[in-house]
Amino acid sequence: MKDLQDIEVFVAASVYPAFDHPDLTDDQRAENERIVQISRAACESAIKAERRCIFVARGAQSQLAGFVIVDEADPQLPEIDWLIVGAQYHGTGVAQALMAQALQHIGPERQVKLSVIHYNGRAIRFYEKCGFRDAGWATGNYKISRRLMLRAGVAVNDPPPSGQLRQPDISNPSAS
């Protein structure tokens, strides 16, 4: 895949502005570097693995604008594993489009989780706008603490909230 040729450069340029913090220890800075180093393997796994998938957004001249990886290893609680958007595409709707694609793939009836570095306020506000709520500290072997965020699933047959009409699903799954 052409997008993977410089994926580490893309990820580094995308995450360092958001992930860097003046008070980070050497171990925490190494963890940020590890994210860059594993980005190729994460993308390749999403392409090849049965319960993972990747959605890509393109910008001008079809250059990579961002990507999102969905992990459904736990079918009861799928995860937005990676959502990376190039800095030049922040605020342009790329992250919203990628999140919408990931959530459509997962389906509205399933709860979804993700974790976010605790001081990445911009990402936390974005996830809250997408329906995710802070569920406490994420567990894991993290050098930089992360917040666990959950988006509740909705029963497909639930009536819409008072005064709201449910929009019909007009997507064409065979087109994806």
CSV table of C-alpha atoms in Angstrom, one decimal:
chain,number,residue,atom,x,y,z
A,1,MET,CA,0.0,0.0,0.0
A,2,LYS,CA,1.5,3.3,-1.1
A,3,ASP,CA,0.3,5.1,2.1
A,4,LEU,CA,2.5,2.9,4.2
A,5,GLN,CA,5.8,4.0,2.5
A,6,ASP,CA,6.2,7.0,4.8
A,7,ILE,CA,3.7,6.1,7.5
A,8,GLU,CA,6.2,6.6,10.4
A,9,VAL,CA,6.9,10.1,9.1
A,10,PHE,CA,3.2,10.8,8.8
A,11,VAL,CA,2.4,9.5,12.3
A,12,ALA,CA,5.4,11.4,13.9
A,13,ALA,CA,4.3,14.7,12.3
A,14,SER,CA,0.7,14.0,13.4
A,15,VAL,CA,1.2,12.8,17.0
A,16,TYR,CA,4.1,14.8,18.4
A,17,PRO,CA,2.2,18.1,18.5
A,18,ALA,CA,-0.6,16.5,20.5
A,19,PHE,CA,1.4,13.8,22.5
A,20,ASP,CA,4.4,15.9,23.5
A,21,HIS,CA,4.3,17.6,26.8
A,22,PRO,CA,7.1,19.6,28.6
A,23,ASP,CA,6.9,17.4,31.8
A,24,LEU,CA,7.3,14.0,30.1
A,25,THR,CA,10.0,11.7,31.5
A,26,ASP,CA,12.4,9.9,29.2
A,27,ASP,CA,10.3,6.7,29.5
A,28,GLN,CA,7.2,8.7,28.5
A,29,ARG,CA,9.0,10.2,25.5
A,30,ALA,CA,10.2,6.7,24.5
A,31,GLU,CA,6.6,5.6,24.6
A,32,ASN,CA,5.6,8.3,22.2
A,33,GLU,CA,8.5,7.2,19.9
A,34,ARG,CA,7.3,3.6,20.2
A,35,ILE,CA,3.9,4.7,18.8
A,36,VAL,CA,5.6,6.0,15.8
A,37,GLN,CA,7.8,2.8,15.5
A,38,ILE,CA,4.8,0.5,15.6
A,39,SER,CA,2.6,2.5,13.3
A,40,ARG,CA,3.5,0.4,10.2
A,41,ALA,CA,2.9,-2.9,12.0
A,42,ALA,CA,-0.5,-1.6,13.3
A,43,CYS,CA,-1.6,-0.6,9.8
A,44,GLU,CA,-0.4,-3.8,8.2
A,45,SER,CA,-2.2,-5.8,10.9
A,46,ALA,CA,-5.4,-3.8,10.3
A,47,ILE,CA,-5.1,-4.7,6.6
A,48,LYS,CA,-4.4,-8.4,7.1
A,49,ALA,CA,-6.1,-9.4,10.4
A,50,GLU,CA,-9.6,-10.8,10.4
A,51,ARG,CA,-11.0,-8.7,13.3
A,52,ARG,CA,-9.2,-5.4,12.4
A,53,CYS,CA,-9.8,-2.9,9.7
A,54,ILE,CA,-8.4,0.4,8.6
A,55,PHE,CA,-10.2,3.3,6.9
A,56,VAL,CA,-8.1,6.0,5.1
A,57,ALA,CA,-8.9,9.6,4.3
A,58,ARG,CA,-7.1,11.4,1.5
A,59,GLY,CA,-6.5,15.1,0.9
A,60,ALA,CA,-5.1,17.2,-1.9
A,61,GLN,CA,-3.4,15.2,-4.7
A,62,SER,CA,-4.7,12.0,-2.9
A,63,GLN,CA,-2.1,12.4,-0.2
A,64,LEU,CA,-2.8,10.6,3.1
A,65,ALA,CA,-4.9,12.9,5.4
A,66,GLY,CA,-5.5,10.4,8.2
A,67,PHE,CA,-6.6,6.9,9.1
A,68,VAL,CA,-8.6,5.1,11.7
A,69,ILE,CA,-8.1,1.5,12.9
A,70,VAL,CA,-11.0,-0.5,14.3
A,71,ASP,CA,-10.2,-3.6,16.4
A,72,GLU,CA,-13.0,-6.1,17.0
A,73,ALA,CA,-11.0,-8.7,18.8
A,74,ASP,CA,-13.7,-8.4,21.5
A,75,PRO,CA,-16.9,-8.5,19.5
A,76,GLN,CA,-18.8,-7.3,22.6
A,77,LEU,CA,-16.6,-4.2,23.0
A,78,PRO,CA,-14.9,-3.1,19.7
A,79,GLU,CA,-12.2,-0.5,20.0
A,80,ILE,CA,-11.2,2.6,18.0
A,81,ASP,CA,-7.5,1.6,18.2
A,82,TRP,CA,-5.9,4.4,16.2
A,83,LEU,CA,-7.3,7.7,14.9
A,84,ILE,CA,-4.5,9.7,13.4
A,85,VAL,CA,-5.1,12.9,11.3
A,86,GLY,CA,-2.3,15.0,9.7
A,87,ALA,CA,-1.9,18.3,11.5
A,88,GLN,CA,-2.7,20.2,8.3
A,89,TYR,CA,-6.1,18.5,8.3
A,90,HIS,CA,-7.1,19.4,11.9
A,91,GLY,CA,-10.4,21.2,11.9
A,92,THR,CA,-11.3,20.2,8.3
A,93,GLY,CA,-13.7,17.4,9.0
A,94,VAL,CA,-11.3,14.6,8.3
A,95,ALA,CA,-11.4,13.2,11.8
A,96,GLN,CA,-15.2,13.4,11.8
A,97,ALA,CA,-15.4,11.5,8.5
A,98,LEU,CA,-13.0,8.8,9.7
A,99,MET,CA,-14.9,8.4,13.0
A,100,ALA,CA,-18.2,8.3,11.2
A,101,GLN,CA,-16.9,5.5,8.9
A,102,ALA,CA,-15.5,3.5,11.9
A,103,LEU,CA,-18.7,3.9,13.9
A,104,GLN,CA,-20.8,2.9,10.9
A,105,HIS,CA,-18.7,-0.2,10.4
A,106,ILE,CA,-19.1,-1.1,14.1
A,107,GLY,CA,-22.8,-0.4,14.1
A,108,PRO,CA,-24.9,1.8,16.3
A,109,GLU,CA,-26.1,-1.0,18.6
A,110,ARG,CA,-22.6,-1.9,19.9
A,111,GLN,CA,-20.8,-0.1,22.7
A,112,VAL,CA,-17.3,1.2,21.6
A,113,LYS,CA,-14.2,2.0,23.5
A,114,LEU,CA,-11.1,4.0,23.0
A,115,SER,CA,-8.3,5.4,25.1
A,116,VAL,CA,-6.7,8.8,24.8
A,117,ILE,CA,-3.7,10.4,26.5
A,118,HIS,CA,-5.1,12.2,29.5
A,119,TYR,CA,-3.7,15.7,28.6
A,120,ASN,CA,-4.9,15.6,24.9
A,121,GLY,CA,-7.8,18.0,25.5
A,122,ARG,CA,-8.5,18.5,21.9
A,123,ALA,CA,-9.0,14.8,21.2
A,124,ILE,CA,-11.0,14.4,24.4
A,125,ARG,CA,-13.4,17.2,23.3
A,126,PHE,CA,-13.7,15.7,19.8
A,127,TYR,CA,-14.5,12.2,21.2
A,128,GLU,CA,-17.1,13.7,23.5
A,129,LYS,CA,-18.7,15.4,20.5
A,130,CYS,CA,-18.8,11.9,18.9
A,131,GLY,CA,-20.8,10.6,21.8
A,132,PHE,CA,-18.0,9.1,23.9
A,133,ARG,CA,-17.9,9.7,27.7
A,134,ASP,CA,-15.0,9.5,30.1
A,135,ALA,CA,-15.1,6.2,31.9
A,136,GLY,CA,-12.1,6.6,34.1
A,137,TRP,CA,-8.5,5.6,33.7
A,138,ALA,CA,-7.6,3.1,31.0
A,139,THR,CA,-5.8,0.0,32.2
A,140,GLY,CA,-2.7,-1.2,30.5
A,141,ASN,CA,1.1,-1.0,30.5
A,142,TYR,CA,1.2,2.8,29.7
A,143,LYS,CA,4.0,5.1,30.7
A,144,ILE,CA,1.6,8.0,29.9
A,145,SER,CA,-1.8,7.7,31.6
A,146,ARG,CA,-4.8,7.4,29.3
A,147,ARG,CA,-8.5,8.0,29.8
A,148,LEU,CA,-10.9,5.3,28.8
A,149,MET,CA,-13.8,6.6,26.8
A,150,LEU,CA,-16.9,4.7,26.0
A,151,ARG,CA,-19.8,5.3,23.5
A,152,ALA,CA,-22.9,3.5,24.4
A,153,GLY,CA,-24.7,1.4,21.9
A,154,VAL,CA,-28.3,2.1,21.1
A,155,ALA,CA,-30.9,-0.6,20.4
A,156,VAL,CA,-31.8,-0.4,16.8
A,157,ASN,CA,-35.5,-0.9,17.6
A,158,ASP,CA,-35.6,1.8,20.3
A,159,PRO,CA,-37.9,4.6,19.4
A,160,PRO,CA,-36.1,7.9,18.7
A,161,PRO,CA,-36.1,10.5,21.5
A,162,SER,CA,-39.2,12.6,21.6
A,163,GLY,CA,-39.4,15.1,18.8
A,164,GLN,CA,-36.7,13.5,16.7
A,165,LEU,CA,-37.2,11.4,13.6
A,166,ARG,CA,-34.9,8.5,12.8
A,167,GLN,CA,-33.2,8.9,9.4
A,168,PRO,CA,-33.4,5.9,7.1
A,169,ASP,CA,-30.1,4.0,6.4
A,170,ILE,CA,-29.4,4.6,2.7
A,171,SER,CA,-25.9,3.3,2.7
A,172,ASN,CA,-24.9,0.8,0.2
A,173,PRO,CA,-22.7,-1.9,1.9
A,174,SER,CA,-21.6,-3.3,-1.5
A,175,ALA,CA,-20.0,0.0,-2.4
A,176,SER,CA,-17.4,-0.1,0.4
